Coordinates of C-alpha atoms in Angstrom, one line a residue:
M648 CA 5.3 18.2 -11.0
T649 CA 7.1 17.2 -7.9
A650 CA 5.7 15.1 -5.0
P651 CA 5.9 16.7 -1.5
A652 CA 9.3 16.2 0.2
W653 CA 7.9 14.3 3.1
V654 CA 7.0 11.3 0.8
E655 CA 10.7 10.5 0.5
H656 CA 10.5 9.1 4.0
A657 CA 7.0 7.7 3.9
I658 CA 6.3 4.1 4.9
W659 CA 2.6 3.4 5.2
W660 CA 0.7 1.0 7.5
Q661 CA -2.5 0.4 5.6
V662 CA -5.8 -0.3 7.4
Y663 CA -9.3 -1.2 6.2
P664 CA -11.2 0.6 8.9
L665 CA -14.7 -1.0 8.6
G666 CA -13.3 -4.5 9.0
F667 CA -10.6 -3.5 11.5
V668 CA -13.1 -2.3 14.0
G669 CA -15.8 -4.9 13.3
A670 CA -18.2 -2.6 11.6
Y671 CA -18.5 -4.6 8.3
P672 CA -19.4 -7.3 7.9
S673 CA -21.3 -7.4 11.2
S674 CA -24.2 -9.4 12.4
E675 CA -25.6 -6.4 14.2
P676 CA -24.9 -2.8 12.9
P677 CA -22.7 -0.9 15.2
R678 CA -24.5 2.0 17.0
P679 CA -23.4 5.5 16.0
D680 CA -22.5 6.2 19.7
Q681 CA -19.8 3.5 19.7
H682 CA -17.2 5.8 18.1
R683 CA -15.3 2.8 16.7
L684 CA -13.0 4.9 14.6
R685 CA -11.1 5.9 17.7
R686 CA -10.1 2.2 18.2
L687 CA -7.6 2.7 15.3
A688 CA -5.7 5.2 17.4
D689 CA -5.0 2.4 20.0
W690 CA -2.9 0.8 17.3
F691 CA -0.8 3.9 16.4
D692 CA 2.0 3.0 18.8
H693 CA 2.1 -0.4 17.1
A694 CA 2.5 1.4 13.8
I695 CA 5.4 3.4 15.3
A696 CA 7.0 0.3 16.6
L697 CA 6.8 -1.2 13.1
G698 CA 8.6 1.8 11.8
A699 CA 5.7 3.3 9.8
S700 CA 5.5 7.0 9.2
G701 CA 1.9 7.1 8.0
I702 CA -1.5 5.5 8.2
A703 CA -3.2 4.7 4.9
L704 CA -6.9 4.4 5.6
G705 CA -9.5 2.5 3.6
P706 CA -13.0 4.1 3.1
I707 CA -14.3 6.0 6.2
F708 CA -17.2 7.9 4.6
A709 CA -20.9 7.1 4.8
S710 CA -21.9 4.1 2.8
R711 CA -24.3 1.2 2.9
T712 CA -21.9 -1.8 2.9
H713 CA -18.2 -2.1 2.3
G714 CA -17.3 1.6 2.0
Y715 CA -16.9 1.8 -1.7
D716 CA -20.6 2.5 -2.3
T717 CA -20.3 6.0 -0.9
T718 CA -23.5 7.8 0.0
D719 CA -22.1 11.0 1.4
H720 CA -18.4 12.1 1.0
Y721 CA -18.8 14.8 3.6
R722 CA -20.0 12.5 6.4
I723 CA -18.0 10.0 8.4
D724 CA -19.6 6.6 8.2
P725 CA -21.9 6.4 11.3
R726 CA -20.8 2.8 11.8
L727 CA -17.4 4.3 12.5
G728 CA -18.3 7.5 14.3
D729 CA -18.5 11.2 13.5
D730 CA -16.5 14.3 12.7
A731 CA -15.2 14.5 16.2
D732 CA -13.9 11.0 16.0
F733 CA -12.1 11.9 12.7
D734 CA -10.5 14.9 14.4
Y735 CA -9.4 12.8 17.3
L736 CA -7.8 10.2 14.9
V737 CA -5.9 12.8 12.9
A738 CA -4.7 14.6 16.1
E739 CA -3.5 11.3 17.6
A740 CA -1.7 10.4 14.4
H741 CA -0.1 13.8 13.9
R742 CA 0.9 13.9 17.6
R743 CA 3.0 10.8 16.9
G744 CA 4.4 12.2 13.6
L745 CA 2.2 9.9 11.5
R746 CA 0.7 11.1 8.2
V747 CA -2.9 10.2 7.3
L748 CA -3.9 9.1 3.8
L749 CA -7.6 8.9 2.9
D750 CA -9.3 6.6 0.4
G751 CA -11.3 8.6 -2.2
V752 CA -13.9 6.8 -4.3
F753 CA -14.7 9.3 -7.1
N754 CA -15.4 6.9 -10.0
H755 CA -18.7 5.7 -8.7
V756 CA -21.1 6.1 -5.8
G757 CA -23.8 4.0 -4.1
V758 CA -27.4 4.1 -5.0
D759 CA -28.2 5.9 -1.8
F760 CA -26.1 8.9 -2.9
A761 CA -28.4 11.9 -2.7
R762 CA -28.0 13.2 -6.2
Y763 CA -28.7 9.7 -7.6
R764 CA -31.9 9.4 -5.5
E765 CA -32.8 12.9 -6.8
A766 CA -32.0 11.9 -10.4
A767 CA -29.8 15.0 -10.7
P768 CA -29.4 15.7 -14.4
G769 CA -26.0 15.2 -15.9
W770 CA -24.4 13.6 -12.8
F771 CA -24.2 10.0 -13.9
S772 CA -23.0 8.2 -17.0
G773 CA -25.6 5.5 -17.0
D774 CA -22.9 2.8 -16.4
T775 CA -22.2 0.7 -13.4
F776 CA -18.8 -0.1 -12.0
E777 CA -17.6 -3.5 -13.2
G778 CA -21.2 -4.7 -13.5
H779 CA -22.2 -4.0 -9.9
A780 CA -25.7 -2.6 -10.1
E781 CA -25.3 -0.9 -6.7
L782 CA -22.3 1.1 -7.9
V783 CA -23.3 3.9 -10.3
T784 CA -20.6 5.7 -12.3
L785 CA -20.3 9.5 -12.1
N786 CA -20.3 11.6 -15.3
H787 CA -16.7 12.8 -15.1
G788 CA -17.2 15.3 -17.9
N789 CA -19.7 17.3 -15.9
P790 CA -18.2 20.5 -14.4
E791 CA -20.4 20.1 -11.3
V792 CA -18.9 16.6 -10.6
I793 CA -15.4 18.1 -11.0
D794 CA -16.2 20.9 -8.6
Y795 CA -17.8 18.5 -6.1
T796 CA -14.7 16.3 -6.2
V797 CA -12.3 19.2 -5.7
D798 CA -14.4 20.4 -2.8
V799 CA -14.5 17.0 -1.1
M800 CA -10.8 16.5 -1.3
A801 CA -10.1 20.0 -0.1
H802 CA -12.6 19.7 2.8
W803 CA -10.8 16.7 4.3
L804 CA -7.3 18.0 3.6
G805 CA -8.5 21.1 5.5
R806 CA -9.5 18.8 8.4
G807 CA -6.0 17.4 8.6
A808 CA -5.6 14.6 6.1
D809 CA -2.2 14.5 4.2
G810 CA -3.2 13.0 0.9
W811 CA -5.6 10.8 -1.0
R812 CA -5.5 7.3 -2.5
L813 CA -7.8 7.6 -5.6
D814 CA -9.8 4.4 -5.9
A815 CA -10.4 2.8 -9.4
A816 CA -8.3 5.6 -10.9
Y817 CA -7.5 3.3 -13.8
I818 CA -11.1 3.6 -15.1
V819 CA -11.6 7.3 -14.6
P820 CA -10.8 9.6 -17.6
Q821 CA -7.3 11.0 -17.1
Q822 CA -8.6 14.5 -18.0
F823 CA -10.9 14.4 -15.0
W824 CA -8.0 14.1 -12.6
A825 CA -6.0 16.7 -14.5
A826 CA -9.0 19.0 -14.0
T827 CA -9.3 18.3 -10.3
L828 CA -5.9 17.7 -8.7
P829 CA -4.1 20.9 -9.7
R830 CA -7.0 22.9 -8.2
V831 CA -6.7 20.9 -4.9
R832 CA -2.9 21.4 -4.9
E833 CA -3.3 25.2 -5.3
R834 CA -4.8 25.1 -1.8
F835 CA -2.8 22.2 -0.3
P836 CA 0.6 22.0 -2.1
D837 CA 1.9 19.5 0.5
A838 CA -0.8 16.9 -0.2
W839 CA 0.1 13.6 -2.0
F840 CA -2.1 11.8 -4.5
V841 CA -1.7 8.2 -5.5
G842 CA -3.9 6.6 -8.2
E843 CA -5.0 3.0 -8.1
L844 CA -3.6 1.6 -11.3
I845 CA -3.4 -2.1 -12.2
H846 CA -2.3 -2.5 -15.8
G847 CA -1.0 -0.2 -18.5
D848 CA 1.6 2.4 -19.0
Y849 CA 1.8 3.7 -15.4
A850 CA 4.2 6.6 -16.2
A851 CA 2.0 7.9 -19.0
V852 CA -1.1 7.8 -16.9
V853 CA 0.6 9.4 -13.9
E854 CA 1.8 12.3 -16.1
A855 CA -1.6 12.8 -17.9
A856 CA -3.6 12.5 -14.7
T857 CA -1.1 14.6 -12.7
F858 CA -0.9 11.9 -10.0
D859 CA 2.1 11.9 -7.6
S860 CA 2.2 8.1 -7.6
A861 CA 0.4 4.9 -8.6
T862 CA -0.1 1.5 -7.0
Q863 CA 2.6 -0.9 -8.3
Y864 CA 0.5 -4.0 -9.0
E865 CA 3.0 -5.2 -11.7
L866 CA 5.8 -5.6 -9.1
W867 CA 3.4 -7.1 -6.5
K868 CA 2.4 -9.8 -9.0
A869 CA 5.9 -10.5 -10.2
T870 CA 7.2 -10.8 -6.6
W871 CA 4.9 -13.6 -5.5
S872 CA 4.6 -15.4 -8.8
G873 CA 8.4 -15.3 -9.4
L874 CA 8.9 -16.8 -6.0
N875 CA 6.2 -19.5 -6.4
D876 CA 7.3 -20.4 -9.9
G877 CA 11.0 -20.4 -9.3
N878 CA 11.3 -17.7 -12.0
F879 CA 13.4 -14.7 -11.0
F880 CA 13.4 -13.6 -14.6
E881 CA 9.8 -12.4 -14.2
L882 CA 10.8 -10.4 -11.1
D883 CA 13.8 -8.9 -12.8
W884 CA 11.7 -7.9 -15.8
A885 CA 9.2 -6.1 -13.5
L886 CA 12.1 -4.4 -11.7
Q887 CA 13.5 -3.1 -15.0
R888 CA 10.0 -1.6 -15.6
H889 CA 10.1 -0.3 -12.1
N890 CA 13.4 1.5 -12.8
A891 CA 11.8 3.3 -15.7
F892 CA 8.8 4.4 -13.6
L893 CA 11.2 5.8 -11.0
D894 CA 12.6 8.2 -13.6
S895 CA 9.4 10.2 -13.3
F896 CA 7.6 9.1 -10.1
A897 CA 7.9 6.9 -7.0
P898 CA 5.3 4.1 -7.2
M899 CA 3.4 2.9 -4.1
T900 CA 4.8 -0.6 -3.5
F901 CA 3.3 -3.4 -1.5
V902 CA 3.1 -7.2 -1.1
G903 CA -0.4 -7.1 0.4
N904 CA -3.4 -4.9 0.6
H905 CA -7.2 -5.0 1.4
D906 CA -8.0 -6.3 -2.2
V907 CA -5.6 -9.3 -2.5
T908 CA -4.8 -12.6 -0.8
R909 CA -2.4 -12.1 2.0
I910 CA 1.3 -12.7 1.1
A911 CA 1.6 -15.5 3.8
S912 CA -1.3 -17.4 2.0
R913 CA -0.2 -16.5 -1.5
L914 CA 3.3 -17.9 -1.2
E915 CA 3.6 -21.7 -1.4
R916 CA 6.6 -21.8 1.0
P917 CA 6.3 -19.7 4.2
E918 CA 10.1 -19.0 4.3
H919 CA 9.7 -17.1 1.0
V920 CA 7.6 -14.4 2.7
A921 CA 10.9 -13.0 3.8
H922 CA 12.2 -12.8 0.3
A923 CA 9.1 -10.8 -0.8
L924 CA 9.6 -8.4 2.1
V925 CA 13.2 -7.9 1.3
V926 CA 12.3 -6.9 -2.2
L927 CA 9.6 -4.5 -1.0
L928 CA 11.9 -2.7 1.4
T929 CA 15.1 -2.6 -0.7
V930 CA 13.8 -1.3 -4.0
G931 CA 12.7 2.3 -4.9
G932 CA 9.2 3.5 -4.2
V933 CA 6.9 4.3 -1.3
P934 CA 6.3 1.0 0.6
S935 CA 3.0 0.1 2.2
V936 CA 2.5 -2.7 4.8
Y937 CA -1.1 -4.1 5.1
A938 CA -2.2 -4.3 8.7
G939 CA -1.8 -7.9 9.9
D940 CA 0.9 -8.9 7.4
E941 CA 3.5 -7.8 9.9
L942 CA 1.9 -10.3 12.4
G943 CA 1.8 -13.2 10.1
F944 CA -1.9 -13.1 9.3
R945 CA -3.2 -15.4 6.6
G946 CA -6.3 -14.9 4.4
V947 CA -7.5 -15.8 0.9
K948 CA -9.5 -13.5 -1.3
E949 CA -12.3 -15.3 -3.2
E950 CA -14.2 -14.1 -6.2
R951 CA -17.7 -14.2 -4.6
Y952 CA -19.9 -12.0 -2.5
G953 CA -18.1 -11.6 0.8
G954 CA -14.9 -12.9 -0.8
D955 CA -12.9 -10.0 0.7
D956 CA -13.9 -10.7 4.3
A957 CA -11.1 -13.1 5.0
V958 CA -8.5 -10.4 4.2
R959 CA -10.3 -7.7 6.1
P960 CA -10.7 -9.1 9.6
E961 CA -11.5 -7.4 12.9
F962 CA -8.6 -6.6 15.2
G963 CA -8.9 -6.6 18.9
S964 CA -6.9 -4.4 21.3
P965 CA -3.1 -4.4 21.0
P966 CA -1.0 -6.3 21.6
L967 CA -2.2 -9.5 20.0
E968 CA -0.9 -12.9 21.0
L969 CA 1.3 -14.2 18.2
D970 CA 2.2 -17.7 17.2
A971 CA 5.8 -18.6 16.3
F972 CA 5.3 -17.5 12.7
G973 CA 3.7 -14.3 13.7
A974 CA 6.5 -13.5 16.1
Q975 CA 9.0 -14.2 13.3
M976 CA 7.1 -12.0 10.9
W977 CA 7.0 -9.1 13.4
A978 CA 10.7 -9.2 14.0
L979 CA 11.4 -9.5 10.3
H980 CA 9.2 -6.5 9.5
Q981 CA 10.8 -4.4 12.2
F982 CA 14.3 -5.2 11.0
L983 CA 13.5 -4.5 7.3
V984 CA 11.5 -1.4 7.9
G985 CA 14.2 -0.2 10.2
L986 CA 16.8 -0.8 7.5
R987 CA 14.7 1.2 5.1
R988 CA 14.4 4.1 7.4
R989 CA 18.2 4.1 8.0
H990 CA 18.7 4.2 4.2
P991 CA 16.1 6.8 3.0
W992 CA 18.0 7.1 -0.3
L993 CA 16.3 3.8 -1.2
H994 CA 13.2 5.8 -2.0
A995 CA 14.6 6.7 -5.4
A996 CA 17.0 3.7 -5.9
S997 CA 17.2 1.7 -9.1
T998 CA 18.2 -2.0 -9.3
T999 CA 20.6 -3.9 -11.5
A1000 CA 20.9 -7.7 -11.7
V1001 CA 24.3 -9.0 -10.8
R1002 CA 23.3 -12.7 -11.0
L1003 CA 20.0 -13.8 -12.5
Q1004 CA 19.0 -17.4 -12.6
N1005 CA 15.6 -19.1 -12.2
R1006 CA 16.1 -19.6 -8.4
H1007 CA 19.1 -17.3 -7.6
Y1008 CA 18.8 -13.5 -7.8
V1009 CA 21.4 -11.1 -6.8
Y1010 CA 20.8 -7.4 -7.4
E1011 CA 22.4 -4.1 -6.6
T1012 CA 20.1 -1.3 -5.5
R1013 CA 21.7 2.1 -5.9
N1014 CA 21.1 5.8 -5.7
G1015 CA 24.2 7.8 -6.6
D1016 CA 27.1 6.7 -4.3
D1017 CA 24.8 4.7 -2.0
A1018 CA 24.3 1.1 -2.7
L1019 CA 23.3 -2.3 -1.2
L1020 CA 23.6 -5.8 -2.5
V1021 CA 20.7 -8.2 -2.1
A1022 CA 21.1 -11.9 -2.6
L1023 CA 18.0 -14.1 -2.8
N1024 CA 18.1 -17.9 -2.9
I1025 CA 15.0 -20.0 -3.4
D1026 CA 16.9 -23.1 -4.4
D1027 CA 17.5 -26.3 -2.4
E1028 CA 21.2 -25.8 -2.8
P1029 CA 23.4 -23.0 -1.3
L1030 CA 24.2 -19.9 -3.3
R1031 CA 27.9 -18.9 -3.3
L1032 CA 28.7 -15.4 -4.3
A1033 CA 32.1 -13.8 -4.5
L1034 CA 31.7 -10.0 -3.9
S1035 CA 34.2 -9.4 -6.8
E1036 CA 31.3 -10.5 -9.1
C1037 CA 29.4 -7.4 -7.8
G1038 CA 32.2 -5.0 -8.4
A1039 CA 33.1 -4.8 -4.7
A1040 CA 36.1 -6.1 -2.9
R1041 CA 34.2 -6.9 0.3
G1042 CA 30.7 -6.4 1.8
E1043 CA 29.4 -5.7 5.2
V1044 CA 26.6 -8.1 6.1
L1045 CA 23.6 -6.1 7.3
G1046 CA 21.2 -8.9 7.7
G1047 CA 19.9 -12.2 6.4
S1048 CA 18.1 -15.4 7.2
A1049 CA 21.2 -16.9 8.9
A1050 CA 23.7 -14.1 9.0
P1051 CA 26.0 -12.7 11.7
P1052 CA 25.3 -9.0 11.5
Q1053 CA 28.1 -6.5 10.8
E1054 CA 30.5 -9.2 9.5
V1055 CA 32.7 -8.1 6.6
V1056 CA 33.2 -10.7 3.9
D1057 CA 34.6 -11.2 0.5
T1058 CA 32.5 -14.2 -0.3
V1059 CA 28.9 -14.9 0.9
V1060 CA 27.2 -18.3 1.1
V1061 CA 23.4 -18.0 1.2
E1062 CA 21.8 -21.2 2.6
P1063 CA 18.9 -22.8 0.7
H1064 CA 15.8 -20.6 0.7
G1065 CA 17.8 -17.9 2.4
W1066 CA 18.7 -14.2 1.8
R1067 CA 21.4 -11.6 2.6
I1068 CA 21.6 -7.9 2.5
L1069 CA 25.1 -6.4 2.3
R1070 CA 26.7 -3.0 2.0
P1071 CA 29.7 -2.9 -0.4
V1072 CA 32.8 -1.6 1.3

């Protein structure tokens, strides 16, 4: 199984639409005639300026609350708009060369789902999703449920979507995906499918379920906790695992999404956000940037009802007024995403540690004859690195926290809590 070729150049800008347009939570339900989904298109030029090549949407189908309690997979959530608004959104994205990824919730549905209200025999397992009484689990062994899922995916791909993120894929039987996705691919061979996985043997699950990719939560966790704890050994361990995954698929990588505390709030030192982004955009995989992270947004996820609201805020019209940190984050994102786009071979690159210490980490990221050197310093003392240690006589400095660009050096000194990216020459 091979992912579609366009994914090799994919960089996603991820959006949670219901929050983004102020439809949920909301003191007053938006009227169906407000066509709020179209507001997302106002931000597509921003996504282009960021360097993204695709828009990864959160739930947009009819639901009662947060979008993950689907009531009708064939209907755009009336709080967002209607079919015409979806068509407009896809047309505006494709006109700019942006792909569109949809969020498919096929593990469970909301209690307003028609077949649940009708008590359709054989459609439900009798379980709830993670103890939420309002989320009822589908019976994934029922051929009717399989046929329904195939039809829903094909319906929206036929309307112009380019792929699906498969929510809670970690809890759905792998044979269910293996029974659905090949049938969808027969009709839409250029579609891309990424399963939401959190723990476990990603490669084995991806193969059994016939996914193209999986969410790389292991690397996300190791990135922020390695930086916070001054423990680059954890990050290196995760990157060695990541190398193994890359042998069979390109994981979807991220340092923020709609389900986790924003990276600017998660990290104890604001200057280390740069280090997290450097890792994201210099290692193999399919990177995703969560809307607002590139503008320095902060937000803490809490384990309570409404605990996601802080990381799913409403956006106004672009451009937003930025504080100094936000302006710095925007410039940094543009630089690093631009670097990624200029080096598309990074999609399949593997990493090797050159120097590994608790607070110093130098790694080579390589794909065939193409390579970069990345030096991360989270110590209070400078990091001095002779390029000969890395098997290179000299290196061209491509960027860093205090680096003259395009300088060719044989030794690099990375200031405390700084970073460098070099191309061996």
